[in-house]
Coordinates of C-alpha atoms in Angstrom, one line a residue:
Chain A
M1 CA 98.2 -4.2 206.5
P2 CA 99.6 -4.0 210.2
F3 CA 103.6 -4.5 210.7
D4 CA 104.1 -8.2 211.5
I5 CA 106.5 -8.4 214.5
P6 CA 109.3 -10.9 213.0
S7 CA 110.6 -13.8 214.7
P8 CA 114.2 -13.4 215.9
P9 CA 117.0 -14.9 214.5
P10 CA 118.0 -18.8 215.9
G11 CA 119.5 -18.4 219.1
D12 CA 119.0 -14.3 219.6
P13 CA 116.4 -13.9 223.0
N14 CA 113.0 -13.7 222.4
W15 CA 112.5 -10.8 225.6
P16 CA 113.0 -7.7 222.7
Y17 CA 110.2 -9.0 220.7
E18 CA 107.6 -9.7 223.4
M19 CA 108.4 -6.3 225.2
Y20 CA 108.3 -4.2 221.3
K21 CA 104.5 -6.1 221.6
L22 CA 103.5 -5.6 224.3
L23 CA 103.8 -1.8 224.3
K24 CA 102.8 -1.5 220.4
D25 CA 99.2 -4.1 222.0
E26 CA 99.0 -1.2 224.9
G27 CA 99.1 1.4 222.1
V28 CA 102.1 2.9 222.3
T29 CA 102.8 4.8 218.7
Q30 CA 106.2 7.2 219.5
F31 CA 109.3 5.5 220.0
S32 CA 111.9 8.3 221.0
Y33 CA 115.1 6.8 221.8
V34 CA 119.1 7.5 221.6
P35 CA 121.2 4.3 220.6
D36 CA 121.9 2.0 222.5
A37 CA 123.1 -1.5 222.5
G38 CA 121.0 -3.5 225.0
L39 CA 117.9 -1.8 223.1
K40 CA 119.3 -2.4 219.1
V41 CA 116.9 -4.3 218.4
M42 CA 113.2 -2.7 219.7
I43 CA 114.7 0.6 218.0
N44 CA 115.1 -0.9 214.6
L45 CA 111.2 -2.8 214.8
S46 CA 110.2 1.3 215.3
L47 CA 112.4 2.7 212.4
D48 CA 111.2 -0.6 210.4
D49 CA 107.4 -0.5 211.4
P50 CA 105.4 1.6 209.4
D51 CA 102.6 1.8 212.2
V52 CA 104.5 4.6 214.5
H53 CA 106.5 6.9 214.9
S54 CA 109.9 6.7 215.5
I55 CA 112.2 9.6 217.0
P56 CA 115.8 9.9 216.9
L57 CA 116.8 12.6 219.8
T58 CA 119.5 14.3 220.8
T59 CA 119.7 14.0 224.6
E60 CA 117.3 12.0 226.3
E61 CA 115.4 14.6 227.8
E62 CA 113.6 15.7 224.1
G63 CA 111.6 12.3 224.9
V64 CA 110.9 13.3 228.5
A65 CA 109.0 16.6 227.0
M66 CA 107.9 14.5 224.1
A67 CA 105.9 11.9 225.7
A68 CA 103.8 15.0 227.5
G69 CA 103.3 16.7 224.5
A70 CA 102.2 13.1 222.9
H71 CA 100.0 12.7 226.0
L72 CA 98.6 16.2 224.8
G73 CA 97.4 14.8 221.8
G74 CA 96.3 12.2 222.7
Q75 CA 98.7 9.3 222.4
K76 CA 101.5 7.1 224.2
H77 CA 104.8 7.3 224.5
V78 CA 107.8 5.2 225.1
L79 CA 112.0 6.9 225.9
L80 CA 114.0 4.2 225.4
M81 CA 117.4 4.8 226.7
Q82 CA 120.5 4.2 228.0
S83 CA 121.0 4.6 231.9
S84 CA 123.5 7.5 231.8
G85 CA 121.0 9.2 229.2
A86 CA 118.6 9.0 232.1
G87 CA 120.9 11.6 234.3
N88 CA 120.3 13.8 231.5
C89 CA 116.4 13.8 232.2
I90 CA 116.1 15.3 235.8
N91 CA 115.1 18.9 235.3
M92 CA 112.7 17.4 232.6
L93 CA 111.1 15.1 234.9
S94 CA 109.9 18.6 236.5
L95 CA 106.8 18.0 233.9
P96 CA 105.5 15.1 234.3
R97 CA 105.8 15.3 238.1
I98 CA 103.1 18.9 238.4
G99 CA 101.8 18.2 234.9
K100 CA 101.2 14.4 236.0
F101 CA 102.0 13.1 232.5
P102 CA 102.4 9.2 231.9
F103 CA 106.1 9.4 231.0
L104 CA 107.4 5.6 230.2
S105 CA 111.2 4.9 229.2
I106 CA 113.2 1.7 229.5
V107 CA 116.2 2.0 230.4
S108 CA 119.2 -0.3 229.5
M109 CA 121.7 -0.2 232.4
R110 CA 125.3 0.1 231.8
G111 CA 127.2 0.3 235.3
D112 CA 125.9 -2.9 237.2
F113 CA 126.5 -6.6 237.2
G114 CA 129.5 -7.1 235.7
E115 CA 130.3 -3.4 234.2
G116 CA 133.3 -3.9 233.1
N117 CA 134.3 0.0 231.7
P118 CA 135.1 1.6 234.6
W119 CA 133.7 5.0 232.6
Q120 CA 130.1 3.9 233.5
M121 CA 130.5 2.7 237.1
P122 CA 129.4 6.5 238.1
M123 CA 125.7 6.7 236.5
G124 CA 125.5 2.8 236.9
K125 CA 125.6 3.2 240.5
S126 CA 123.6 6.6 241.1
I127 CA 120.9 6.5 238.5
Q128 CA 118.0 4.6 240.3
P129 CA 118.4 6.6 243.7
V130 CA 118.8 9.7 241.8
L131 CA 115.3 8.7 239.6
E132 CA 113.6 7.6 242.9
A133 CA 114.7 11.0 244.2
C134 CA 112.5 12.7 241.4
E135 CA 109.9 10.2 242.5
V136 CA 110.0 7.8 239.5
V137 CA 109.0 4.4 240.2
C138 CA 111.7 2.0 239.3
L139 CA 111.5 -1.3 238.0
K140 CA 114.3 -3.6 237.6
I141 CA 114.9 -6.4 235.2
E142 CA 116.9 -8.9 236.5
D143 CA 115.9 -11.9 234.0
S144 CA 114.2 -12.4 230.9
S145 CA 111.3 -14.5 232.3
E146 CA 110.2 -10.9 234.1
V147 CA 109.5 -9.1 231.3
I148 CA 106.4 -9.4 230.3
S149 CA 104.6 -8.6 234.3
T150 CA 107.5 -5.8 235.1
V151 CA 106.2 -4.1 230.9
S152 CA 103.0 -5.0 231.9
A153 CA 102.2 -3.4 235.2
A154 CA 104.5 -0.7 234.1
M155 CA 102.6 0.4 231.1
T156 CA 99.6 0.3 233.9
M157 CA 101.5 2.7 236.2
A158 CA 102.5 4.7 233.6
F159 CA 99.0 5.7 231.0
Q160 CA 96.6 4.7 233.9
S161 CA 98.1 6.3 237.1
Q162 CA 99.7 8.9 235.9
E163 CA 103.3 8.6 237.5
S164 CA 106.5 8.3 235.9
V165 CA 108.0 4.9 235.4
C166 CA 111.4 3.6 234.1
V167 CA 111.7 -0.2 233.7
L168 CA 115.7 -0.5 234.4
L169 CA 117.3 -3.6 232.3
S170 CA 119.8 -5.2 234.1
Q171 CA 123.5 -6.5 232.2
K172 CA 122.1 -9.7 234.4
M173 CA 119.6 -9.9 231.2
L174 CA 121.1 -7.8 228.7
G175 CA 124.6 -9.3 228.7
I176 CA 128.0 -8.1 229.3
K177 CA 129.9 -5.8 226.9
K178 CA 133.4 -7.0 226.6
F179 CA 136.4 -5.0 226.8
Chain B
M1 CA 122.1 45.3 219.1
S2 CA 120.5 47.1 216.2
D3 CA 118.2 44.8 214.5
F4 CA 116.4 44.0 217.4
T5 CA 113.6 46.7 216.6
L6 CA 110.3 44.4 216.7
D7 CA 107.5 44.8 219.3
R8 CA 106.7 41.1 220.1
N9 CA 103.4 42.9 221.2
V10 CA 102.7 44.2 217.6
V11 CA 104.6 41.6 216.2
L12 CA 103.4 38.5 217.0
P13 CA 99.2 39.5 216.6
L14 CA 99.8 39.5 212.8
L15 CA 101.8 36.7 212.1
I16 CA 99.2 34.9 214.0
P17 CA 96.3 36.3 213.3
N18 CA 93.8 33.8 214.1
P19 CA 95.4 31.7 217.2
H20 CA 92.4 30.0 217.2
D21 CA 93.3 27.6 214.2
F22 CA 96.6 26.6 216.2
L23 CA 97.3 24.3 218.6
I24 CA 100.4 26.3 220.7
V25 CA 103.1 25.0 223.2
T26 CA 105.6 27.5 224.5
G27 CA 108.5 27.8 226.5
L28 CA 108.3 29.6 229.7
A29 CA 108.5 33.5 230.1
G30 CA 107.8 36.0 227.9
P31 CA 106.6 33.5 225.4
A32 CA 104.1 31.7 227.4
R33 CA 102.5 35.2 228.1
D34 CA 102.5 37.0 224.3
I35 CA 100.5 33.5 223.6
V36 CA 98.2 33.6 226.5
H37 CA 97.6 37.1 226.0
L38 CA 97.1 36.6 222.0
C39 CA 94.5 33.2 222.7
G40 CA 92.6 34.9 226.0
P41 CA 93.7 33.3 229.3
N42 CA 90.5 31.4 228.9
S43 CA 91.3 29.7 226.0
S44 CA 92.4 25.7 225.6
N45 CA 94.4 25.6 222.5
F46 CA 97.5 26.3 223.9
Y47 CA 99.9 25.2 227.6
T48 CA 102.5 26.9 228.5
M49 CA 105.3 26.3 230.6
A50 CA 106.6 28.0 233.6
G51 CA 109.7 25.4 234.3
A52 CA 110.8 22.8 232.0
M53 CA 113.3 24.9 230.3
G54 CA 114.3 23.0 226.9
G55 CA 111.1 21.4 226.8
A56 CA 108.8 23.6 224.5
V57 CA 110.2 22.3 221.2
P58 CA 110.1 18.5 221.8
M59 CA 106.7 19.1 223.9
G60 CA 105.1 20.5 220.4
L61 CA 107.0 18.0 218.2
G62 CA 105.0 15.4 220.3
L63 CA 102.0 16.9 220.1
A64 CA 102.2 17.4 216.2
L65 CA 103.5 14.0 215.1
A66 CA 99.6 12.6 217.3
Q67 CA 97.5 15.5 215.7
P68 CA 98.5 15.2 212.0
D69 CA 95.5 16.8 211.2
K70 CA 96.0 19.7 213.4
R71 CA 98.5 22.9 212.8
V72 CA 101.0 23.1 216.5
L73 CA 102.8 26.1 217.0
V74 CA 105.9 26.2 219.1
C75 CA 106.5 29.4 220.5
T76 CA 109.4 30.1 222.7
G77 CA 112.1 32.4 223.7
D78 CA 115.9 32.8 222.2
G79 CA 116.7 31.6 225.7
E80 CA 114.8 27.8 226.1
L81 CA 115.4 27.2 222.5
M82 CA 119.5 27.3 223.1
M83 CA 118.9 25.2 226.4
N84 CA 118.1 22.3 224.3
V85 CA 119.1 23.6 220.7
G86 CA 119.4 19.8 219.3
S87 CA 115.7 19.6 219.2
L88 CA 116.0 22.0 216.1
A89 CA 117.9 18.3 214.8
V90 CA 115.0 16.5 215.5
V91 CA 112.6 18.3 214.2
A92 CA 114.4 18.5 210.9
A93 CA 114.5 14.6 211.2
M94 CA 110.4 14.2 211.3
N95 CA 109.9 16.7 209.4
P96 CA 105.8 16.7 210.5
L97 CA 104.1 18.7 207.4
N98 CA 101.6 20.4 210.6
F99 CA 104.4 22.3 212.8
G100 CA 106.7 25.2 213.3
I101 CA 108.8 26.6 215.6
I102 CA 107.5 30.7 216.3
C103 CA 111.1 32.2 218.5
V104 CA 110.8 35.3 220.4
D105 CA 114.2 36.6 219.8
N106 CA 115.2 39.3 222.0
G107 CA 118.8 38.7 222.6
H108 CA 118.0 38.5 226.7
Y109 CA 117.3 36.2 229.1
G110 CA 114.6 38.8 230.3
E111 CA 113.1 37.3 233.1
T112 CA 116.3 37.1 235.1
G113 CA 117.9 40.4 235.3
N114 CA 117.8 41.3 231.3
Q115 CA 121.4 39.7 231.1
I116 CA 122.4 39.6 227.7
S117 CA 121.7 36.5 225.8
H118 CA 123.8 34.1 223.0
T119 CA 121.9 35.5 220.9
G120 CA 122.5 39.3 221.5
L121 CA 125.8 38.3 220.9
G122 CA 125.6 36.8 217.6
T123 CA 124.9 33.6 218.0
D124 CA 122.4 33.0 215.2
L125 CA 119.1 31.0 215.6
A126 CA 117.9 30.5 212.0
V127 CA 121.2 29.7 210.6
M128 CA 121.5 27.0 213.4
A129 CA 117.7 25.5 212.2
A130 CA 119.4 25.8 208.6
G131 CA 122.2 23.7 209.4
A132 CA 120.1 21.8 211.6
G133 CA 117.6 20.9 208.5
I134 CA 114.9 22.7 208.9
K135 CA 113.5 23.2 204.9
Q136 CA 111.6 25.9 205.3
I137 CA 113.4 29.4 207.5
C138 CA 111.7 32.8 208.0
T139 CA 113.4 35.7 209.4
V140 CA 111.1 38.6 211.0
F141 CA 113.4 41.3 211.3
D142 CA 111.3 44.0 210.7
E143 CA 107.9 45.1 209.3
S144 CA 107.9 44.3 205.7
D145 CA 109.0 40.2 206.7
I146 CA 105.8 40.0 208.1
G147 CA 103.5 39.0 205.6
D148 CA 105.9 36.1 204.1
A149 CA 105.7 35.0 207.5
A150 CA 102.6 34.9 208.4
D151 CA 101.9 33.0 205.7
M152 CA 104.1 30.1 206.3
I153 CA 102.5 29.7 209.7
K154 CA 99.6 29.7 208.4
V155 CA 99.7 27.9 205.5
G156 CA 103.6 26.1 204.9
N157 CA 103.7 22.8 204.4
A158 CA 106.9 21.2 206.0
A159 CA 108.6 21.7 209.0
F160 CA 108.9 25.5 209.2
F161 CA 111.5 27.8 211.8
A162 CA 110.3 31.6 212.0
H163 CA 113.1 33.8 213.8
L164 CA 111.8 37.0 215.5
K165 CA 113.9 39.5 216.3
V166 CA 111.9 42.0 218.7
H167 CA 114.1 44.6 221.4
D168 CA 113.9 43.6 224.8
G169 CA 110.8 45.4 226.1
P170 CA 108.3 43.4 228.1
P171 CA 105.7 40.9 226.7
A172 CA 102.1 41.0 227.7
N173 CA 101.1 41.3 231.5
V174 CA 98.2 38.5 231.7
K175 CA 97.5 36.7 234.7
R176 CA 98.0 33.0 233.5
S177 CA 97.5 29.8 235.0
L178 CA 100.5 28.0 236.5
D179 CA 99.2 24.6 237.6
A180 CA 100.3 22.7 234.8
N181 CA 97.7 19.5 235.7
Y182 CA 94.4 22.4 235.2
T183 CA 96.4 23.0 232.0
K184 CA 96.6 19.9 230.8
T185 CA 93.3 18.5 231.6
A186 CA 91.7 21.9 230.1
F187 CA 94.0 21.1 226.6
R188 CA 92.9 17.9 226.4
K189 CA 89.2 18.1 227.3
A190 CA 89.0 20.4 224.5
L191 CA 90.9 18.8 222.1
L192 CA 90.1 14.8 222.4
G193 CA 87.0 15.6 224.8
I194 CA 88.4 13.6 227.8
P195 CA 90.7 15.0 230.8

């Protein structure tokens, strides 16, 4: 019996459920992650879903290489990570770049809109220019109304045009952690 | 260093007598050449790297999850594995039944001037793999160990780690393509029938 994606509890945002459904409808069957509060709902959906592989990583760059391996075997992979972890991926991004492997990551931002933990600011400010220096396409989402169109565009660019694409989820949408 | 005695060029063909029964991902440098030599440079059942250090195990894991009916091997060196040794814990967590790692450990960074590596200084990767939670571990330190390891590689029914200790002599002298896109396309065409 196929996995039924549940509805969000009353008052919770719907976008993580919509995004998860969109990824599954596109045929993504491997979800790797390094845990982050901003991606908690999607990570938990993948863990509850017997139709997909939910893969706990020890460092984010493993997800970059896994995605390439998944493509070798004919599956689609998405890496769920926080922006600080995107910095751990820089050298491994060589692999999708020179091999023209599809690479898609959903990145929850820290160190952007309204950040209260100064330790998060350096990578928050650096990550987009650093990723773009590595020829990764960065698509930023600041409002939940943009989720469907932006993630759809990202999937097309990754899986059809074989680009490396990061969808950056701003704290403007995710909400701001209090310190 | 006295237990780094085997010759990789002798041991690997005995461990993997039927290399075309596997899909193989290799790390950079020596193990890439080992596997190209073993399979034949015109074969399409391997993906070899010449960079992306630390990526071999997770790449092989992604392939193994995507192809549960094929046996998938990662063949990589001690330096490449140490670069991303946490990936052993990811393998243990997923425990794909069709997957295993062959670590060709020569205790040196052979590609960069033969500097002594951590395993040459005492780090034990088989113990680290066991500590990561990988259930099937096999050490191949002399020729009497080869038979059991070859059986595990062929028919093991859980993720495994085969630890080969070899001397620091050179790997096979073989030309291989360094074109990452070509190698990908050839692999996918052979396996999936699509580029």
